[in-house]
PDB file of C-alpha atoms in Angstrom:
ATOM      1  CA  MET A 147       0.001  -0.003   0.003  1.00  0.00           C
ATOM      2  CA  ARG A 148       1.140   3.547  -0.669  1.00  0.00           C
ATOM      3  CA  TYR A 149       2.771   5.261   2.287  1.00  0.00           C
ATOM      4  CA  GLU A 150       0.321   8.192   2.591  1.00  0.00           C
ATOM      5  CA  GLU A 151      -2.720   5.963   2.164  1.00  0.00           C
ATOM      6  CA  ALA A 152      -1.440   3.544   4.816  1.00  0.00           C
ATOM      7  CA  ILE A 153      -0.975   6.352   7.367  1.00  0.00           C
ATOM      8  CA  GLU A 154      -4.532   7.560   6.750  1.00  0.00           C
ATOM      9  CA  LYS A 155      -5.974   4.054   7.141  1.00  0.00           C
ATOM     10  CA  LEU A 156      -3.988   3.411  10.338  1.00  0.00           C
ATOM     11  CA  ASN A 157      -5.179   6.694  11.852  1.00  0.00           C
ATOM     12  CA  LYS A 158      -8.828   5.958  11.064  1.00  0.00           C
ATOM     13  CA  ALA A 159      -8.916   2.256  12.006  1.00  0.00           C
ATOM     14  CA  ASN A 160     -11.021   1.306  15.031  1.00  0.00           C
ATOM     15  CA  PRO A 161      -8.661  -0.483  17.485  1.00  0.00           C
ATOM     16  CA  GLU A 162     -11.399  -2.713  18.888  1.00  0.00           C
ATOM     17  CA  GLU A 163     -12.461  -3.857  15.427  1.00  0.00           C
ATOM     18  CA  LEU A 164      -8.823  -4.333  14.444  1.00  0.00           C
ATOM     19  CA  SER A 165      -8.122  -6.421  17.559  1.00  0.00           C
ATOM     20  CA  GLY A 166     -11.191  -8.551  16.777  1.00  0.00           C
ATOM     21  CA  MET A 167      -9.995  -9.197  13.240  1.00  0.00           C
ATOM     22  CA  LEU A 168      -6.521 -10.147  14.452  1.00  0.00           C
ATOM     23  CA  GLU A 169      -8.049 -12.494  17.015  1.00  0.00           C
ATOM     24  CA  LYS A 170      -9.945 -14.241  14.240  1.00  0.00           C
ATOM     25  CA  LEU A 171      -6.691 -14.598  12.323  1.00  0.00           C
ATOM     26  CA  LYS A 172      -5.017 -16.144  15.363  1.00  0.00           C
ATOM     27  CA  ASN A 173      -7.818 -18.744  15.526  1.00  0.00           C
ATOM     28  CA  ARG A 174      -8.126 -19.282  11.788  1.00  0.00           C
ATOM     29  CA  GLU A 175      -8.286 -23.088  11.618  1.00  0.00           C
ATOM     30  CA  ASN A 176     -11.814 -23.211  10.186  1.00  0.00           C
ATOM     31  CA  LEU A 177     -11.874 -19.920   8.298  1.00  0.00           C
ATOM     32  CA  PRO A 178     -12.821 -20.121   4.614  1.00  0.00           C
ATOM     33  CA  GLU A 179     -10.006 -18.958   2.313  1.00  0.00           C
ATOM     34  CA  GLU A 180     -12.005 -15.968   1.145  1.00  0.00           C
ATOM     35  CA  GLU A 181     -12.600 -14.733   4.710  1.00  0.00           C
ATOM     36  CA  LEU A 182      -8.951 -15.331   5.615  1.00  0.00           C
ATOM     37  CA  ASP A 183      -7.823 -13.193   2.675  1.00  0.00           C
ATOM     38  CA  SER A 184     -10.321 -10.487   3.607  1.00  0.00           C
ATOM     39  CA  LEU A 185      -9.078 -10.367   7.217  1.00  0.00           C
ATOM     40  CA  LEU A 186      -5.458 -10.179   6.084  1.00  0.00           C
ATOM     41  CA  SER A 187      -6.289  -7.383   3.654  1.00  0.00           C
ATOM     42  CA  GLY A 188      -8.058  -5.439   6.426  1.00  0.00           C
ATOM     43  CA  THR A 189      -5.173  -5.804   8.880  1.00  0.00           C
ATOM     44  CA  VAL A 190      -1.761  -6.529   7.361  1.00  0.00           C
ATOM     45  CA  GLY A 191      -2.948  -4.863   4.163  1.00  0.00           C
ATOM     46  CA  MET A 192      -3.116  -1.524   5.979  1.00  0.00           C
ATOM     47  CA  LEU A 193       0.638  -1.420   6.515  1.00  0.00           C
ATOM     48  CA  PHE A 194       3.086   0.078   4.047  1.00  0.00           C
ATOM     49  CA  SER A 195       6.065  -2.021   2.989  1.00  0.00           C
ATOM     50  CA  ALA A 196       9.492  -1.073   4.356  1.00  0.00           C
ATOM     51  CA  SER A 197      12.989  -2.296   3.530  1.00  0.00           C
ATOM     52  CA  LYS A 198      16.466  -2.147   4.989  1.00  0.00           C
ATOM     53  CA  GLU A 199      19.908  -2.940   3.665  1.00  0.00           C
ATOM     54  CA  CYS A 200      21.303  -6.370   4.470  1.00  0.00           C
ATOM     55  CA  LYS A 201      24.776  -5.505   5.735  1.00  0.00           C
ATOM     56  CA  ALA A 202      25.681  -8.866   7.280  1.00  0.00           C
ATOM     57  CA  PRO A 203      29.301  -9.712   6.318  1.00  0.00           C
ATOM     58  CA  GLU A 204      28.523 -13.427   6.725  1.00  0.00           C
ATOM     59  CA  LEU A 205      25.390 -15.573   6.523  1.00  0.00           C
ATOM     60  CA  TYR A 206      24.996 -19.165   7.692  1.00  0.00           C
ATOM     61  CA  ARG A 207      22.796 -22.179   7.138  1.00  0.00           C
ATOM     62  CA  VAL A 208      22.842 -25.823   8.163  1.00  0.00           C
ATOM     63  CA  VAL A 209      21.985 -28.515   5.626  1.00  0.00           C
ATOM     64  CA  ARG A 210      21.001 -32.073   6.452  1.00  0.00           C
ATOM     65  CA  ASN A 211      22.418 -34.581   3.996  1.00  0.00           C
ATOM     66  CA  GLY A 212      22.103 -37.878   5.832  1.00  0.00           C
ATOM     67  CA  GLY A 213      25.420 -37.316   7.574  1.00  0.00           C
ATOM     68  CA  LYS A 214      27.297 -37.291   4.266  1.00  0.00           C
ATOM     69  CA  PRO A 215      29.318 -34.422   2.738  1.00  0.00           C
ATOM     70  CA  LEU A 216      27.421 -32.296   0.203  1.00  0.00           C
ATOM     71  CA  GLU A 217      28.364 -33.121  -3.373  1.00  0.00           C
ATOM     72  CA  ASN A 218      27.663 -29.846  -5.151  1.00  0.00           C
ATOM     73  CA  HIS A 219      26.456 -26.286  -4.750  1.00  0.00           C
ATOM     74  CA  GLU A 220      23.142 -26.806  -6.523  1.00  0.00           C
ATOM     75  CA  LYS A 221      21.940 -29.289  -3.901  1.00  0.00           C
ATOM     76  CA  THR A 222      22.307 -26.625  -1.217  1.00  0.00           C
ATOM     77  CA  LEU A 223      19.693 -24.408  -2.880  1.00  0.00           C
ATOM     78  CA  PHE A 224      16.879 -26.292  -1.263  1.00  0.00           C
ATOM     79  CA  GLU A 225      14.861 -26.155   1.940  1.00  0.00           C
ATOM     80  CA  GLU A 226      12.618 -28.936   3.183  1.00  0.00           C
ATOM     81  CA  SER A 227      10.033 -26.428   4.455  1.00  0.00           C
ATOM     82  CA  PRO A 228      10.390 -23.135   2.540  1.00  0.00           C
ATOM     83  CA  LEU A 229       8.881 -20.384   4.658  1.00  0.00           C
ATOM     84  CA  PHE A 230       8.658 -17.686   2.007  1.00  0.00           C
ATOM     85  CA  GLY A 231       8.355 -19.872  -1.092  1.00  0.00           C
ATOM     86  CA  GLU A 232      10.641 -22.236  -2.974  1.00  0.00           C
ATOM     87  CA  GLU A 233      12.512 -19.386  -4.675  1.00  0.00           C
ATOM     88  CA  TYR A 234      13.815 -18.107  -1.312  1.00  0.00           C
ATOM     89  CA  ILE A 235      16.597 -19.632   0.812  1.00  0.00           C
ATOM     90  CA  ARG A 236      16.737 -18.665   4.485  1.00  0.00           C
ATOM     91  CA  PHE A 237      19.984 -17.768   6.256  1.00  0.00           C
ATOM     92  CA  CYS A 238      20.948 -16.594   9.719  1.00  0.00           C
ATOM     93  CA  ALA A 239      23.464 -13.930  10.715  1.00  0.00           C
ATOM     94  CA  ASP A 240      25.064 -16.357  13.189  1.00  0.00           C
ATOM     95  CA  PRO A 241      26.056 -20.056  12.961  1.00  0.00           C
ATOM     96  CA  ILE A 242      24.087 -21.067  16.072  1.00  0.00           C
ATOM     97  CA  ILE A 243      20.419 -20.496  15.238  1.00  0.00           C
ATOM     98  CA  PRO A 244      20.453 -22.862  12.205  1.00  0.00           C
ATOM     99  CA  PHE A 245      21.243 -25.706  14.644  1.00  0.00           C
ATOM    100  CA  VAL A 246      18.508 -24.594  17.032  1.00  0.00           C
ATOM    101  CA  GLU A 247      15.711 -23.888  14.568  1.00  0.00           C
ATOM    102  CA  GLY A 248      16.623 -26.924  12.486  1.00  0.00           C
ATOM    103  CA  LYS A 249      16.156 -29.018  15.643  1.00  0.00           C
ATOM    104  CA  ILE A 250      19.471 -30.743  15.012  1.00  0.00           C
ATOM    105  CA  ALA A 251      19.854 -33.593  17.501  1.00  0.00           C
ATOM    106  CA  GLU A 252      22.951 -34.138  19.598  1.00  0.00           C
ATOM    107  CA  GLY A 253      25.149 -36.624  17.760  1.00  0.00           C
ATOM    108  CA  GLU A 254      23.673 -35.710  14.344  1.00  0.00           C
ATOM    109  CA  THR A 255      26.083 -34.944  11.489  1.00  0.00           C
ATOM    110  CA  VAL A 256      25.228 -31.985   9.224  1.00  0.00           C
ATOM    111  CA  SER A 257      26.914 -29.452   6.934  1.00  0.00           C
ATOM    112  CA  LEU A 258      27.444 -25.921   8.250  1.00  0.00           C
ATOM    113  CA  MET A 259      27.696 -23.477   5.339  1.00  0.00           C
ATOM    114  CA  THR A 260      29.222 -20.004   5.512  1.00  0.00           C
ATOM    115  CA  TYR A 261      28.413 -17.374   2.880  1.00  0.00           C
ATOM    116  CA  ARG A 262      30.565 -14.239   2.787  1.00  0.00           C
ATOM    117  CA  LYS A 263      29.773 -10.902   1.160  1.00  0.00           C
ATOM    118  CA  ALA A 264      30.972 -10.902  -2.447  1.00  0.00           C
ATOM    119  CA  VAL A 265      30.319  -7.250  -3.373  1.00  0.00           C
ATOM    120  CA  GLU A 266      30.209  -3.878  -1.622  1.00  0.00           C
ATOM    121  CA  GLU A 267      26.592  -3.316  -2.613  1.00  0.00           C
ATOM    122  CA  ASN A 268      24.049  -4.371   0.029  1.00  0.00           C
ATOM    123  CA  PRO A 269      20.888  -6.179  -1.067  1.00  0.00           C
ATOM    124  CA  LEU A 270      17.673  -4.446  -0.041  1.00  0.00           C
ATOM    125  CA  ALA A 271      15.581  -6.696   2.193  1.00  0.00           C
ATOM    126  CA  LEU A 272      11.846  -6.333   2.813  1.00  0.00           C
ATOM    127  CA  LEU A 273      11.138  -5.963   6.528  1.00  0.00           C
ATOM    128  CA  ILE A 274       8.478  -8.627   6.998  1.00  0.00           C
ATOM    129  CA  GLU A 275       7.722  -8.093  10.709  1.00  0.00           C
ATOM    130  CA  GLY A 276       7.201  -4.336  10.847  1.00  0.00           C
ATOM    131  CA  PHE A 277       9.010  -1.807  13.035  1.00  0.00           C
ATOM    132  CA  PRO A 278       9.365  -2.353  16.817  1.00  0.00           C
ATOM    133  CA  GLU A 279       7.767   0.124  19.213  1.00  0.00           C
ATOM    134  CA  ASP A 280      11.041   1.868  20.045  1.00  0.00           C
ATOM    135  CA  SER A 281      12.080   2.387  16.415  1.00  0.00           C
ATOM    136  CA  ASN A 282      13.227   5.895  15.469  1.00  0.00           C
ATOM    137  CA  VAL A 283      11.184   5.496  12.287  1.00  0.00           C
ATOM    138  CA  PHE A 284       8.066   6.483  14.233  1.00  0.00           C
ATOM    139  CA  ASP A 285       9.519   9.993  14.736  1.00  0.00           C
ATOM    140  CA  ILE A 286       9.515  10.369  10.950  1.00  0.00           C
ATOM    141  CA  LEU A 287       6.076   8.787  10.612  1.00  0.00           C
ATOM    142  CA  GLU A 288       4.616  11.211  13.159  1.00  0.00           C
ATOM    143  CA  LYS A 289       6.006  14.148  11.185  1.00  0.00           C
ATOM    144  CA  ASP A 290       4.309  12.659   8.129  1.00  0.00           C
ATOM    145  CA  GLY A 291       0.954  12.537   9.898  1.00  0.00           C
ATOM    146  CA  LEU A 292       0.846   9.255  11.850  1.00  0.00           C
ATOM    147  CA  GLU A 293      -1.217   9.872  14.984  1.00  0.00           C
ATOM    148  CA  LYS A 294      -0.887   8.127  18.347  1.00  0.00           C
ATOM    149  CA  SER A 295      -3.873   5.902  17.513  1.00  0.00           C
ATOM    150  CA  GLY A 296      -2.305   5.102  14.127  1.00  0.00           C
ATOM    151  CA  LYS A 297       0.923   4.006  15.803  1.00  0.00           C
ATOM    152  CA  GLU A 298      -0.999   1.801  18.252  1.00  0.00           C
ATOM    153  CA  ASN A 299      -2.852   0.191  15.351  1.00  0.00           C
ATOM    154  CA  TYR A 300       0.412  -0.345  13.475  1.00  0.00           C
ATOM    155  CA  LEU A 301       1.958  -2.033  16.518  1.00  0.00           C
ATOM    156  CA  LEU A 302      -1.101  -4.293  16.944  1.00  0.00           C
ATOM    157  CA  VAL A 303      -0.670  -5.640  13.417  1.00  0.00           C
ATOM    158  CA  ALA A 304       3.132  -5.863  13.690  1.00  0.00           C
ATOM    159  CA  LYS A 305       2.762  -7.825  16.932  1.00  0.00           C
ATOM    160  CA  PHE A 306       0.535 -10.345  15.168  1.00  0.00           C
ATOM    161  CA  ILE A 307       3.057 -10.794  12.339  1.00  0.00           C
ATOM    162  CA  ARG A 308       5.905 -11.287  14.808  1.00  0.00           C
ATOM    163  CA  SER A 309       3.883 -13.824  16.777  1.00  0.00           C
ATOM    164  CA  GLU A 310       3.494 -15.891  13.602  1.00  0.00           C
ATOM    165  CA  LEU A 311       7.216 -15.662  12.806  1.00  0.00           C
ATOM    166  CA  GLU A 312       8.135 -16.697  16.348  1.00  0.00           C
ATOM    167  CA  LYS A 313       6.126 -19.932  16.362  1.00  0.00           C
ATOM    168  CA  ASP A 314       8.068 -23.189  16.423  1.00  0.00           C
ATOM    169  CA  GLU A 315       5.687 -24.597  13.810  1.00  0.00           C
ATOM    170  CA  LYS A 316       5.257 -21.689  11.429  1.00  0.00           C
ATOM    171  CA  ASP A 317       2.296 -21.401   9.045  1.00  0.00           C
ATOM    172  CA  GLY A 318       4.218 -20.959   5.808  1.00  0.00           C
ATOM    173  CA  ALA A 319       1.065 -20.436   3.727  1.00  0.00           C
ATOM    174  CA  LEU A 320      -0.065 -17.544   5.938  1.00  0.00           C
ATOM    175  CA  ILE A 321       3.391 -15.956   6.013  1.00  0.00           C
ATOM    176  CA  ARG A 322       3.596 -16.135   2.233  1.00  0.00           C
ATOM    177  CA  LYS A 323       0.232 -14.325   2.036  1.00  0.00           C
ATOM    178  CA  ILE A 324       1.620 -11.618   4.348  1.00  0.00           C
ATOM    179  CA  LYS A 325       4.740 -11.323   2.167  1.00  0.00           C
ATOM    180  CA  ALA A 326       2.564 -10.964  -0.945  1.00  0.00           C
ATOM    181  CA  LEU A 327       0.618  -8.082   0.631  1.00  0.00           C
ATOM    182  CA  PHE A 328       3.876  -6.218   1.243  1.00  0.00           C
ATOM    183  CA  GLU A 329       5.659  -6.864  -2.024  1.00  0.00           C
ATOM    184  CA  MET A 330       2.639  -6.453  -4.334  1.00  0.00           C
ATOM    185  CA  ASP A 331       3.605  -7.453  -7.909  1.00  0.00           C
ATOM    186  CA  GLU A 332       7.397  -7.138  -7.592  1.00  0.00           C
ATOM    187  CA  LYS A 333       9.272 -10.032  -5.997  1.00  0.00           C
ATOM    188  CA  CYS A 334      11.799  -8.874  -3.420  1.00  0.00           C
ATOM    189  CA  THR A 335      15.487  -9.700  -3.655  1.00  0.00           C
ATOM    190  CA  ALA A 336      15.487 -10.557   0.054  1.00  0.00           C
ATOM    191  CA  LEU A 337      13.327 -10.520   3.170  1.00  0.00           C
ATOM    192  CA  CYS A 338      14.362 -10.158   6.798  1.00  0.00           C
ATOM    193  CA  TYR A 339      13.047 -10.504  10.332  1.00  0.00           C
ATOM    194  CA  SER A 340      14.438 -11.062  13.827  1.00  0.00           C
ATOM    195  CA  HIS A 341      13.547 -13.179  16.829  1.00  0.00           C
ATOM    196  CA  ASP A 342      15.172 -13.482  20.274  1.00  0.00           C
ATOM    197  CA  GLY A 343      18.187 -11.458  19.160  1.00  0.00           C
ATOM    198  CA  ALA A 344      18.748 -13.590  16.040  1.00  0.00           C
ATOM    199  CA  ASP A 345      18.577 -12.031  12.565  1.00  0.00           C
ATOM    200  CA  TYR A 346      17.144 -13.975   9.633  1.00  0.00           C
ATOM    201  CA  VAL A 347      17.570 -13.208   5.932  1.00  0.00           C
ATOM    202  CA  ALA A 348      15.738 -15.024   3.148  1.00  0.00           C
ATOM    203  CA  MET A 349      17.227 -14.381  -0.275  1.00  0.00           C
ATOM    204  CA  ARG A 350      16.051 -15.328  -3.750  1.00  0.00           C
ATOM    205  CA  ASN A 351      18.101 -18.281  -4.898  1.00  0.00           C
ATOM    206  CA  ASP A 352      18.682 -16.683  -8.316  1.00  0.00           C
ATOM    207  CA  VAL A 353      20.534 -13.712  -6.789  1.00  0.00           C
ATOM    208  CA  ILE A 354      22.361 -15.261  -3.820  1.00  0.00           C
ATOM    209  CA  ASP A 355      25.584 -15.674  -5.826  1.00  0.00           C
ATOM    210  CA  ILE A 356      25.499 -11.990  -6.814  1.00  0.00           C
ATOM    211  CA  TYR A 357      25.785 -10.765  -3.230  1.00  0.00           C
ATOM    212  CA  TYR A 358      27.305 -13.698  -1.313  1.00  0.00           C
ATOM    213  CA  ILE A 359      29.691 -16.535  -2.101  1.00  0.00           C
ATOM    214  CA  CYS A 360      29.804 -19.816  -0.218  1.00  0.00           C
ATOM    215  CA  THR A 361      33.352 -19.915   1.142  1.00  0.00           C
ATOM    216  CA  SER A 362      33.067 -22.840   3.529  1.00  0.00           C
ATOM    217  CA  VAL A 363      31.241 -26.111   4.084  1.00  0.00           C
ATOM    218  CA  ILE A 364      32.091 -27.830   7.346  1.00  0.00           C
ATOM    219  CA  VAL A 365      30.798 -31.338   7.863  1.00  0.00           C
ATOM    220  CA  CYS A 366      30.360 -31.513  11.610  1.00  0.00           C
ATOM    221  CA  ARG A 367      28.707 -33.425  14.433  1.00  0.00           C
ATOM    222  CA  LEU A 368      26.615 -31.552  16.993  1.00  0.00           C
ATOM    223  CA  ASP A 369      27.969 -32.505  20.428  1.00  0.00           C
ATOM    224  CA  TRP A 370      25.764 -30.442  22.717  1.00  0.00           C
ATOM    225  CA  MET A 371      23.738 -27.255  23.198  1.00  0.00           C
ATOM    226  CA  GLU A 372      23.460 -25.160  26.335  1.00  0.00           C
ATOM    227  CA  ASN A 373      20.683 -22.776  27.421  1.00  0.00           C
ATOM    228  CA  LYS A 374      18.477 -23.491  24.404  1.00  0.00           C
ATOM    229  CA  GLY A 375      21.268 -22.796  21.957  1.00  0.00           C
ATOM    230  CA  GLU A 376      23.062 -19.901  23.649  1.00  0.00           C
ATOM    231  CA  ILE A 377      26.174 -22.074  23.332  1.00  0.00           C
ATOM    232  CA  VAL A 378      26.677 -24.770  20.699  1.00  0.00           C
ATOM    233  CA  GLU A 379      29.621 -27.174  20.485  1.00  0.00           C
ATOM    234  CA  VAL A 380      30.408 -29.156  17.332  1.00  0.00           C
ATOM    235  CA  THR A 381      33.144 -31.532  16.241  1.00  0.00           C
ATOM    236  CA  PRO A 382      34.352 -30.745  12.684  1.00  0.00           C
ATOM    237  CA  LEU A 383      34.922 -33.808  10.532  1.00  0.00           C
ATOM    238  CA  SER A 384      35.845 -32.381   7.130  1.00  0.00           C
ATOM    239  CA  HIS A 385      36.056 -29.021   5.394  1.00  0.00           C
ATOM    240  CA  SER A 386      35.577 -27.898   1.795  1.00  0.00           C
ATOM    241  CA  ILE A 387      38.706 -26.932  -0.151  1.00  0.00           C
ATOM    242  CA  GLY A 388      38.283 -23.317  -1.261  1.00  0.00           C
ATOM    243  CA  ALA A 389      35.115 -21.543  -2.313  1.00  0.00           C
ATOM    244  CA  VAL A 390      32.095 -23.583  -3.358  1.00  0.00           C
ATOM    245  CA  VAL A 391      31.431 -22.843  -7.023  1.00  0.00           C
ATOM    246  CA  PRO A 392      28.180 -23.654  -8.859  1.00  0.00           C
ATOM    247  CA  GLY A 393      28.659 -26.490 -11.337  1.00  0.00           C
ATOM    248  CA  LYS A 394      31.784 -27.801  -9.632  1.00  0.00           C
ATOM    249  CA  LYS A 395      31.941 -30.785  -7.322  1.00  0.00           C
ATOM    250  CA  ILE A 396      32.763 -29.926  -3.709  1.00  0.00           C
ATOM    251  CA  GLU A 397      36.064 -31.392  -2.496  1.00  0.00           C
ATOM    252  CA  TYR A 398      37.013 -31.835   1.129  1.00  0.00           C
ATOM    253  CA  ASP A 399      39.982 -32.149   3.464  1.00  0.00           C
ATOM    254  CA  GLU A 400      39.734 -34.178   6.662  1.00  0.00           C
ATOM    255  CA  PHE A 401      40.016 -32.031   9.765  1.00  0.00           C
ATOM    256  CA  GLY A 402      42.079 -34.501  11.764  1.00  0.00           C
ATOM    257  CA  GLU A 403      42.617 -33.988  15.471  1.00  0.00           C
ATOM    258  CA  VAL A 404      41.619 -30.349  15.950  1.00  0.00           C
ATOM    259  CA  GLY A 405      39.159 -30.736  18.810  1.00  0.00           C
ATOM    260  CA  THR A 406      35.746 -29.097  19.037  1.00  0.00           C
ATOM    261  CA  PHE A 407      34.395 -25.718  17.954  1.00  0.00           C
ATOM    262  CA  THR A 408      32.295 -23.708  20.404  1.00  0.00           C
ATOM    263  CA  PHE A 409      29.915 -21.013  19.150  1.00  0.00           C
ATOM    264  CA  GLU A 410      28.496 -18.547  21.685  1.00  0.00           C
ATOM    265  CA  MET A 411      25.552 -16.322  20.876  1.00  0.00           C
ATOM    266  CA  ASP A 412      27.085 -13.407  22.824  1.00  0.00           C
ATOM    267  CA  ASP A 413      29.790 -13.219  20.136  1.00  0.00           C
ATOM    268  CA  TYR A 414      27.191 -12.430  17.465  1.00  0.00           C
ATOM    269  CA  ARG A 415      24.895  -9.946  19.240  1.00  0.00           C
TER     270      ARG A 415
END
């Protein structure tokens, strides 16, 4: 929705009616598709889309491959449960959350992939969750006409979106509908959101190699997690030789006796 039109709608929206619509969306199990779309249009559809630059120097993901080393780059462009659609691949700004959210079991062997920035240009990422209450953006919005009631309505809708993104079992179909309301007819290069201090970036798989290059694949065994993933310890088994190039088979070196790697979330916040 256009910026000016969104501000006007947010200012005029009845908060009680808006809360009722969002409550229906939260308990949507038996809603007909047409009513679901109508409720989303009347709530999420009021918000304007906003983007920010993805400045992360490194992005990470963990890939399950039955405990075996990955054979090629193309096989990594795949997610078992795509949240934003099959054309998007989701990354994290730290190497810990992929183990946590992927529910990797202690003793399981996986591939930890590191993607490093390949160009100075930053991809523009659609902010899928909305602005938090303490964002400085609201100072600008108020100057542009957003009233106190409009801000409260905005935060009501943003809170609903965040609650859906924070679920362990996410409703991918609903989240893709929310994404579609923000991006309209133009598919975004990337999308982003955050949860519990962790930053997520989903990037179109046809542009990943423009902005980031996979520089490392570590085949490793998860040894243990502490405090729900605040600390993760892995044992590296083998490591890719050089950058991982599309169309070229991935080759590995054995790690040998190097001990364990410990990742701590405090190092990435």
